[in-house]
């Protein structure tokens, strides 16, 4: 608990995140329950942590920054691509009405589902599928957060954004240093795109990057 408050103060507030609801969510969600026992002592450190199968739970600051950027409202329905540990899912679940989260690796999804259920999140639905296709049955979404990097924002996701909807995604070549967070907003049929800071995420598998599925 003390470690979590320190994480928020030193890594997140100190770097300029001030959305009160995002800070409250980061102070609430027990990050140590989203990593395995071997990494529990690192849960509140300033870095990503391995969660198995070559995947990682993002650095706390990145989770907070991406969440803040989406300007989430309590009534929003949000799509997340890349459930992973379920940590970002839980943060979103604290902030909005409903979270729809897609994961492509069954083992990770199962573990994340257990954690989210045990912590009592009832506004989360998950699906095992290729997130590049989105979740057409539940569209449109007020916001979409992608937590694995495609080479370009998948068109299906843009088409599933509501009018006024926001999307944030790391975009770039897999495993390269040149990924960038991309923020997009839809107004009618117009999409505006803003490039934010450089990041390093695991690649989005499947779909356009199909060969990576067997990598
Ligand atoms: N948000 C996560 C971080 C996940 S790392 C967390 O807080 O822990 C990225 C995740 O995206 C991995 O779990 C990976 O398996 C998943 N992923 C990769 N390609 C995907 C795809 N095409 N569809 C859905 N999930 C995908």
mmCIF file of C-alpha atoms and ligand atoms in Angstrom:
data_model
loop_
_atom_site.group_PDB
_atom_site.id
_atom_site.type_symbol
_atom_site.label_atom_id
_atom_site.label_comp_id
_atom_site.label_asym_id
_atom_site.label_seq_id
_atom_site.Cartn_x
_atom_site.Cartn_y
_atom_site.Cartn_z
ATOM 1 C CA UNK A 1 0.000 0.000 0.000
ATOM 2 C CA UNK A 2 2.756 2.445 0.998
ATOM 3 C CA UNK A 3 4.779 1.266 -2.004
ATOM 4 C CA UNK A 4 1.821 1.914 -4.287
ATOM 5 C CA UNK A 5 1.299 5.450 -2.987
ATOM 6 C CA UNK A 6 5.016 6.083 -3.439
ATOM 7 C CA UNK A 7 4.811 4.714 -7.009
ATOM 8 C CA UNK A 8 2.028 7.177 -7.822
ATOM 9 C CA UNK A 9 3.752 10.154 -6.217
ATOM 10 C CA UNK A 10 7.248 9.570 -7.562
ATOM 11 C CA UNK A 11 6.651 7.988 -10.966
ATOM 12 C CA UNK A 12 3.313 9.421 -12.044
ATOM 13 C CA UNK A 13 2.423 12.711 -10.330
ATOM 14 C CA UNK A 14 6.048 13.832 -10.512
ATOM 15 C CA UNK A 15 5.998 13.299 -14.297
ATOM 16 C CA UNK A 16 2.955 15.459 -14.826
ATOM 17 C CA UNK A 17 -0.084 13.175 -14.746
ATOM 18 C CA UNK A 18 -2.862 15.055 -12.934
ATOM 19 C CA UNK A 19 -6.190 13.499 -13.928
ATOM 20 C CA UNK A 20 -7.638 12.859 -10.456
ATOM 21 C CA UNK A 21 -9.587 9.762 -11.460
ATOM 22 C CA UNK A 22 -6.550 8.178 -13.138
ATOM 23 C CA UNK A 23 -4.418 8.861 -10.052
ATOM 24 C CA UNK A 24 -7.121 7.396 -7.801
ATOM 25 C CA UNK A 25 -7.281 4.253 -9.943
ATOM 26 C CA UNK A 26 -3.497 3.874 -9.859
ATOM 27 C CA UNK A 27 -3.610 4.264 -6.051
ATOM 28 C CA UNK A 28 -6.330 1.612 -5.795
ATOM 29 C CA UNK A 29 -5.487 -1.312 -8.090
ATOM 30 C CA UNK A 30 -3.142 -3.805 -6.347
ATOM 31 C CA UNK A 31 -0.479 -4.094 -9.049
ATOM 32 C CA UNK A 32 1.417 -6.788 -7.085
ATOM 33 C CA UNK A 33 -1.498 -9.186 -7.677
ATOM 34 C CA UNK A 34 -1.008 -8.924 -11.451
ATOM 35 C CA UNK A 35 2.532 -10.314 -11.512
ATOM 36 C CA UNK A 36 3.703 -13.759 -10.447
ATOM 37 C CA UNK A 37 5.254 -14.405 -7.038
ATOM 38 C CA UNK A 38 8.775 -14.310 -8.453
ATOM 39 C CA UNK A 39 8.282 -10.692 -9.558
ATOM 40 C CA UNK A 40 6.017 -9.470 -6.755
ATOM 41 C CA UNK A 41 8.804 -7.483 -5.106
ATOM 42 C CA UNK A 42 9.222 -5.496 -8.338
ATOM 43 C CA UNK A 43 5.527 -4.740 -8.805
ATOM 44 C CA UNK A 44 5.804 -1.055 -7.861
ATOM 45 C CA UNK A 45 9.105 -0.315 -9.565
ATOM 46 C CA UNK A 46 9.476 2.060 -12.516
ATOM 47 C CA UNK A 47 9.601 -0.547 -15.276
ATOM 48 C CA UNK A 48 7.713 -3.168 -17.256
ATOM 49 C CA UNK A 49 7.694 -6.696 -15.788
ATOM 50 C CA UNK A 50 7.601 -10.067 -17.601
ATOM 51 C CA UNK A 51 4.243 -11.863 -17.310
ATOM 52 C CA UNK A 52 5.213 -15.023 -19.213
ATOM 53 C CA UNK A 53 5.157 -16.092 -22.869
ATOM 54 C CA UNK A 54 7.415 -13.189 -23.762
ATOM 55 C CA UNK A 55 4.809 -10.579 -22.766
ATOM 56 C CA UNK A 56 5.066 -7.752 -20.247
ATOM 57 C CA UNK A 57 2.894 -5.661 -17.961
ATOM 58 C CA UNK A 58 3.575 -2.047 -18.922
ATOM 59 C CA UNK A 59 5.514 0.386 -16.760
ATOM 60 C CA UNK A 60 3.141 2.179 -14.320
ATOM 61 C CA UNK A 61 3.770 5.610 -15.866
ATOM 62 C CA UNK A 62 2.827 4.372 -19.341
ATOM 63 C CA UNK A 63 -0.416 2.857 -18.024
ATOM 64 C CA UNK A 64 -1.320 6.151 -16.332
ATOM 65 C CA UNK A 65 -0.285 8.296 -19.268
ATOM 66 C CA UNK A 66 -2.231 6.286 -21.856
ATOM 67 C CA UNK A 67 -5.279 6.218 -19.582
ATOM 68 C CA UNK A 68 -5.182 9.978 -19.011
ATOM 69 C CA UNK A 69 -4.778 10.703 -22.706
ATOM 70 C CA UNK A 70 -8.081 8.966 -23.521
ATOM 71 C CA UNK A 71 -10.037 11.568 -21.439
ATOM 72 C CA UNK A 72 -12.299 8.834 -20.104
ATOM 73 C CA UNK A 73 -15.788 9.485 -18.730
ATOM 74 C CA UNK A 74 -17.567 7.285 -16.173
ATOM 75 C CA UNK A 75 -20.208 6.429 -18.777
ATOM 76 C CA UNK A 76 -17.713 5.302 -21.453
ATOM 77 C CA UNK A 77 -17.536 1.860 -23.055
ATOM 78 C CA UNK A 78 -13.910 1.047 -23.784
ATOM 79 C CA UNK A 79 -12.185 -1.588 -25.916
ATOM 80 C CA UNK A 80 -8.738 -2.774 -24.844
ATOM 81 C CA UNK A 81 -6.512 -4.868 -27.133
ATOM 82 C CA UNK A 82 -4.001 -7.029 -25.247
ATOM 83 C CA UNK A 83 -5.414 -8.040 -21.848
ATOM 84 C CA UNK A 84 -2.039 -9.452 -20.775
ATOM 85 C CA UNK A 85 -1.939 -9.533 -16.983
ATOM 86 C CA UNK A 86 -5.249 -7.665 -16.757
ATOM 87 C CA UNK A 87 -3.646 -4.756 -14.888
ATOM 88 C CA UNK A 88 -4.489 -2.088 -17.458
ATOM 89 C CA UNK A 89 -7.935 -3.676 -17.755
ATOM 90 C CA UNK A 90 -8.468 -3.159 -14.020
ATOM 91 C CA UNK A 91 -7.346 0.471 -14.226
ATOM 92 C CA UNK A 92 -9.820 1.056 -17.057
ATOM 93 C CA UNK A 93 -12.549 -0.769 -15.118
ATOM 94 C CA UNK A 94 -12.059 1.742 -12.261
ATOM 95 C CA UNK A 95 -12.540 4.623 -14.697
ATOM 96 C CA UNK A 96 -15.395 3.704 -17.024
ATOM 97 C CA UNK A 97 -18.768 1.975 -17.281
ATOM 98 C CA UNK A 98 -17.651 -1.087 -19.257
ATOM 99 C CA UNK A 99 -14.390 -2.553 -20.515
ATOM 100 C CA UNK A 100 -14.178 -5.055 -23.371
ATOM 101 C CA UNK A 101 -10.736 -6.616 -23.484
ATOM 102 C CA UNK A 102 -9.297 -8.925 -26.139
ATOM 103 C CA UNK A 103 -6.298 -11.230 -25.702
ATOM 104 C CA UNK A 104 -4.814 -13.645 -28.219
ATOM 105 C CA UNK A 105 -2.933 -15.975 -25.807
ATOM 106 C CA UNK A 106 -5.304 -18.312 -23.923
ATOM 107 C CA UNK A 107 -3.057 -18.881 -20.875
ATOM 108 C CA UNK A 108 -2.639 -15.175 -20.208
ATOM 109 C CA UNK A 109 -6.336 -14.528 -20.689
ATOM 110 C CA UNK A 110 -7.295 -17.254 -18.221
ATOM 111 C CA UNK A 111 -4.964 -15.881 -15.555
ATOM 112 C CA UNK A 112 -6.181 -12.328 -16.124
ATOM 113 C CA UNK A 113 -9.814 -13.431 -15.889
ATOM 114 C CA UNK A 114 -9.138 -15.105 -12.538
ATOM 115 C CA UNK A 115 -7.472 -12.001 -11.147
ATOM 116 C CA UNK A 116 -10.213 -9.660 -12.331
ATOM 117 C CA UNK A 117 -12.955 -11.913 -10.964
ATOM 118 C CA UNK A 118 -11.203 -12.336 -7.643
ATOM 119 C CA UNK A 119 -10.873 -8.571 -7.307
ATOM 120 C CA UNK A 120 -14.588 -8.191 -8.005
ATOM 121 C CA UNK A 121 -14.571 -6.317 -11.322
ATOM 122 C CA UNK A 122 -18.023 -6.849 -12.793
ATOM 123 C CA UNK A 123 -17.810 -4.368 -15.649
ATOM 124 C CA UNK A 124 -15.223 -6.294 -17.670
ATOM 125 C CA UNK A 125 -15.875 -8.648 -20.560
ATOM 126 C CA UNK A 126 -13.032 -10.504 -22.227
ATOM 127 C CA UNK A 127 -12.641 -12.389 -25.458
ATOM 128 C CA UNK A 128 -9.980 -14.714 -26.891
ATOM 129 C CA UNK A 129 -9.412 -13.438 -30.428
ATOM 130 C CA UNK A 130 -7.265 -11.298 -32.694
ATOM 131 C CA UNK A 131 -7.645 -7.751 -31.457
ATOM 132 C CA UNK A 132 -6.790 -6.313 -34.878
ATOM 133 C CA UNK A 133 -10.340 -7.244 -35.890
ATOM 134 C CA UNK A 134 -11.798 -5.454 -32.874
ATOM 135 C CA UNK A 135 -15.105 -6.536 -31.314
ATOM 136 C CA UNK A 136 -17.742 -5.578 -33.897
ATOM 137 C CA UNK A 137 -20.692 -6.873 -31.853
ATOM 138 C CA UNK A 138 -19.928 -4.474 -29.014
ATOM 139 C CA UNK A 139 -18.998 -1.458 -31.190
ATOM 140 C CA UNK A 140 -19.039 1.496 -31.208
ATOM 141 C CA UNK A 141 -16.583 2.314 -28.426
ATOM 142 C CA UNK A 142 -15.979 5.696 -26.800
ATOM 143 C CA UNK A 143 -12.316 4.808 -26.479
ATOM 144 C CA UNK A 144 -9.924 2.120 -27.675
ATOM 145 C CA UNK A 145 -6.568 1.336 -26.071
ATOM 146 C CA UNK A 146 -4.098 -0.930 -27.849
ATOM 147 C CA UNK A 147 -1.298 -2.344 -25.656
ATOM 148 C CA UNK A 148 0.688 -4.287 -28.270
ATOM 149 C CA UNK A 149 2.270 -2.586 -31.266
ATOM 150 C CA UNK A 150 0.859 -2.973 -34.791
ATOM 151 C CA UNK A 151 2.778 -1.607 -37.764
ATOM 152 C CA UNK A 152 -0.148 0.703 -38.377
ATOM 153 C CA UNK A 153 -3.436 1.313 -36.563
ATOM 154 C CA UNK A 154 -5.802 -1.473 -37.724
ATOM 155 C CA UNK A 155 -8.599 0.046 -39.862
ATOM 156 C CA UNK A 156 -11.190 -2.191 -38.158
ATOM 157 C CA UNK A 157 -10.487 -0.443 -34.869
ATOM 158 C CA UNK A 158 -10.968 3.005 -36.374
ATOM 159 C CA UNK A 159 -14.308 1.936 -37.825
ATOM 160 C CA UNK A 160 -15.409 0.795 -34.360
ATOM 161 C CA UNK A 161 -14.798 4.196 -32.744
ATOM 162 C CA UNK A 162 -17.895 6.185 -31.807
ATOM 163 C CA UNK A 163 -18.287 9.751 -33.048
ATOM 164 C CA UNK A 164 -16.061 11.752 -30.684
ATOM 165 C CA UNK A 165 -14.187 8.553 -29.831
ATOM 166 C CA UNK A 166 -10.478 8.402 -28.957
ATOM 167 C CA UNK A 167 -7.895 5.732 -29.689
ATOM 168 C CA UNK A 168 -4.360 5.291 -28.394
ATOM 169 C CA UNK A 169 -1.897 2.747 -29.759
ATOM 170 C CA UNK A 170 1.833 2.124 -29.941
ATOM 171 C CA UNK A 171 2.674 1.986 -33.639
ATOM 172 C CA UNK A 172 5.843 0.836 -35.325
ATOM 173 C CA UNK A 173 8.055 -1.996 -36.332
ATOM 174 C CA UNK A 174 8.077 -4.895 -33.855
ATOM 175 C CA UNK A 175 11.004 -5.052 -31.472
ATOM 176 C CA UNK A 176 12.494 -1.843 -32.821
ATOM 177 C CA UNK A 177 13.306 1.336 -30.986
ATOM 178 C CA UNK A 178 11.159 3.424 -33.283
ATOM 179 C CA UNK A 179 7.671 2.783 -31.988
ATOM 180 C CA UNK A 180 5.559 5.798 -31.186
ATOM 181 C CA UNK A 181 2.358 6.256 -29.254
ATOM 182 C CA UNK A 182 -0.296 7.443 -31.675
ATOM 183 C CA UNK A 183 -3.438 9.217 -30.494
ATOM 184 C CA UNK A 184 -6.454 9.467 -32.809
ATOM 185 C CA UNK A 185 -9.823 11.165 -32.446
ATOM 186 C CA UNK A 186 -12.887 10.622 -34.579
ATOM 187 C CA UNK A 187 -15.261 13.477 -35.422
ATOM 188 C CA UNK A 188 -17.865 12.180 -37.864
ATOM 189 C CA UNK A 189 -15.849 10.632 -40.666
ATOM 190 C CA UNK A 190 -12.757 12.696 -39.923
ATOM 191 C CA UNK A 191 -9.859 11.206 -37.965
ATOM 192 C CA UNK A 192 -7.171 13.428 -36.508
ATOM 193 C CA UNK A 193 -3.859 11.871 -35.615
ATOM 194 C CA UNK A 194 -1.293 13.041 -33.085
ATOM 195 C CA UNK A 195 2.057 11.373 -32.567
ATOM 196 C CA UNK A 196 3.155 11.328 -28.937
ATOM 197 C CA UNK A 197 6.353 10.034 -27.370
ATOM 198 C CA UNK A 198 8.519 7.012 -28.244
ATOM 199 C CA UNK A 199 7.649 3.722 -26.571
ATOM 200 C CA UNK A 200 8.571 0.056 -26.653
ATOM 201 C CA UNK A 201 5.739 -2.496 -26.650
ATOM 202 C CA UNK A 202 5.562 -6.164 -27.620
ATOM 203 C CA UNK A 203 4.316 -6.611 -31.211
ATOM 204 C CA UNK A 204 0.637 -7.101 -32.029
ATOM 205 C CA UNK A 205 0.395 -10.642 -33.359
ATOM 206 C CA UNK A 206 -1.851 -12.120 -36.011
ATOM 207 C CA UNK A 207 -3.789 -10.219 -38.695
ATOM 208 C CA UNK A 208 -1.501 -8.148 -40.878
ATOM 209 C CA UNK A 209 1.505 -9.387 -38.887
ATOM 210 C CA UNK A 210 0.467 -13.027 -39.251
ATOM 211 C CA UNK A 211 3.961 -14.551 -39.512
ATOM 212 C CA UNK A 212 4.618 -13.352 -35.966
ATOM 213 C CA UNK A 213 2.001 -15.782 -34.677
ATOM 214 C CA UNK A 214 4.522 -18.567 -35.032
ATOM 215 C CA UNK A 215 7.534 -16.511 -34.064
HETATM 216 N N1 LIG B 1 -2.194 -4.384 -20.998
HETATM 217 C C1 LIG B 1 -1.332 -5.455 -20.547
HETATM 218 C C2 LIG B 1 0.000 -5.452 -21.262
HETATM 219 C C3 LIG B 1 -0.051 -6.455 -22.262
HETATM 220 S S1 LIG B 1 1.370 -6.855 -23.230
HETATM 221 C C4 LIG B 1 -1.117 -5.429 -19.064
HETATM 222 O O1 LIG B 1 -1.497 -4.447 -18.422
HETATM 223 O O2 LIG B 1 -0.585 -6.409 -18.536
HETATM 224 C C5 LIG B 1 0.510 -7.059 -24.757
HETATM 225 C C6 LIG B 1 -0.502 -8.170 -24.791
HETATM 226 O O3 LIG B 1 -1.089 -8.136 -26.089
HETATM 227 C C7 LIG B 1 0.074 -9.557 -24.619
HETATM 228 O O4 LIG B 1 -0.602 -10.221 -23.601
HETATM 229 C C8 LIG B 1 -0.150 -10.211 -25.972
HETATM 230 O O5 LIG B 1 -0.390 -11.595 -25.892
HETATM 231 C C9 LIG B 1 -1.362 -9.458 -26.470
HETATM 232 N N2 LIG B 1 -1.557 -9.503 -27.932
HETATM 233 C C10 LIG B 1 -0.616 -9.522 -28.907
HETATM 234 N N3 LIG B 1 -1.192 -9.534 -30.116
HETATM 235 C C11 LIG B 1 -2.535 -9.528 -29.906
HETATM 236 C C12 LIG B 1 -3.658 -9.538 -30.777
HETATM 237 N N4 LIG B 1 -3.531 -9.555 -32.102
HETATM 238 N N5 LIG B 1 -4.887 -9.539 -30.234
HETATM 239 C C13 LIG B 1 -5.041 -9.514 -28.874
HETATM 240 N N6 LIG B 1 -4.013 -9.502 -28.001
HETATM 241 C C14 LIG B 1 -2.777 -9.505 -28.505
#
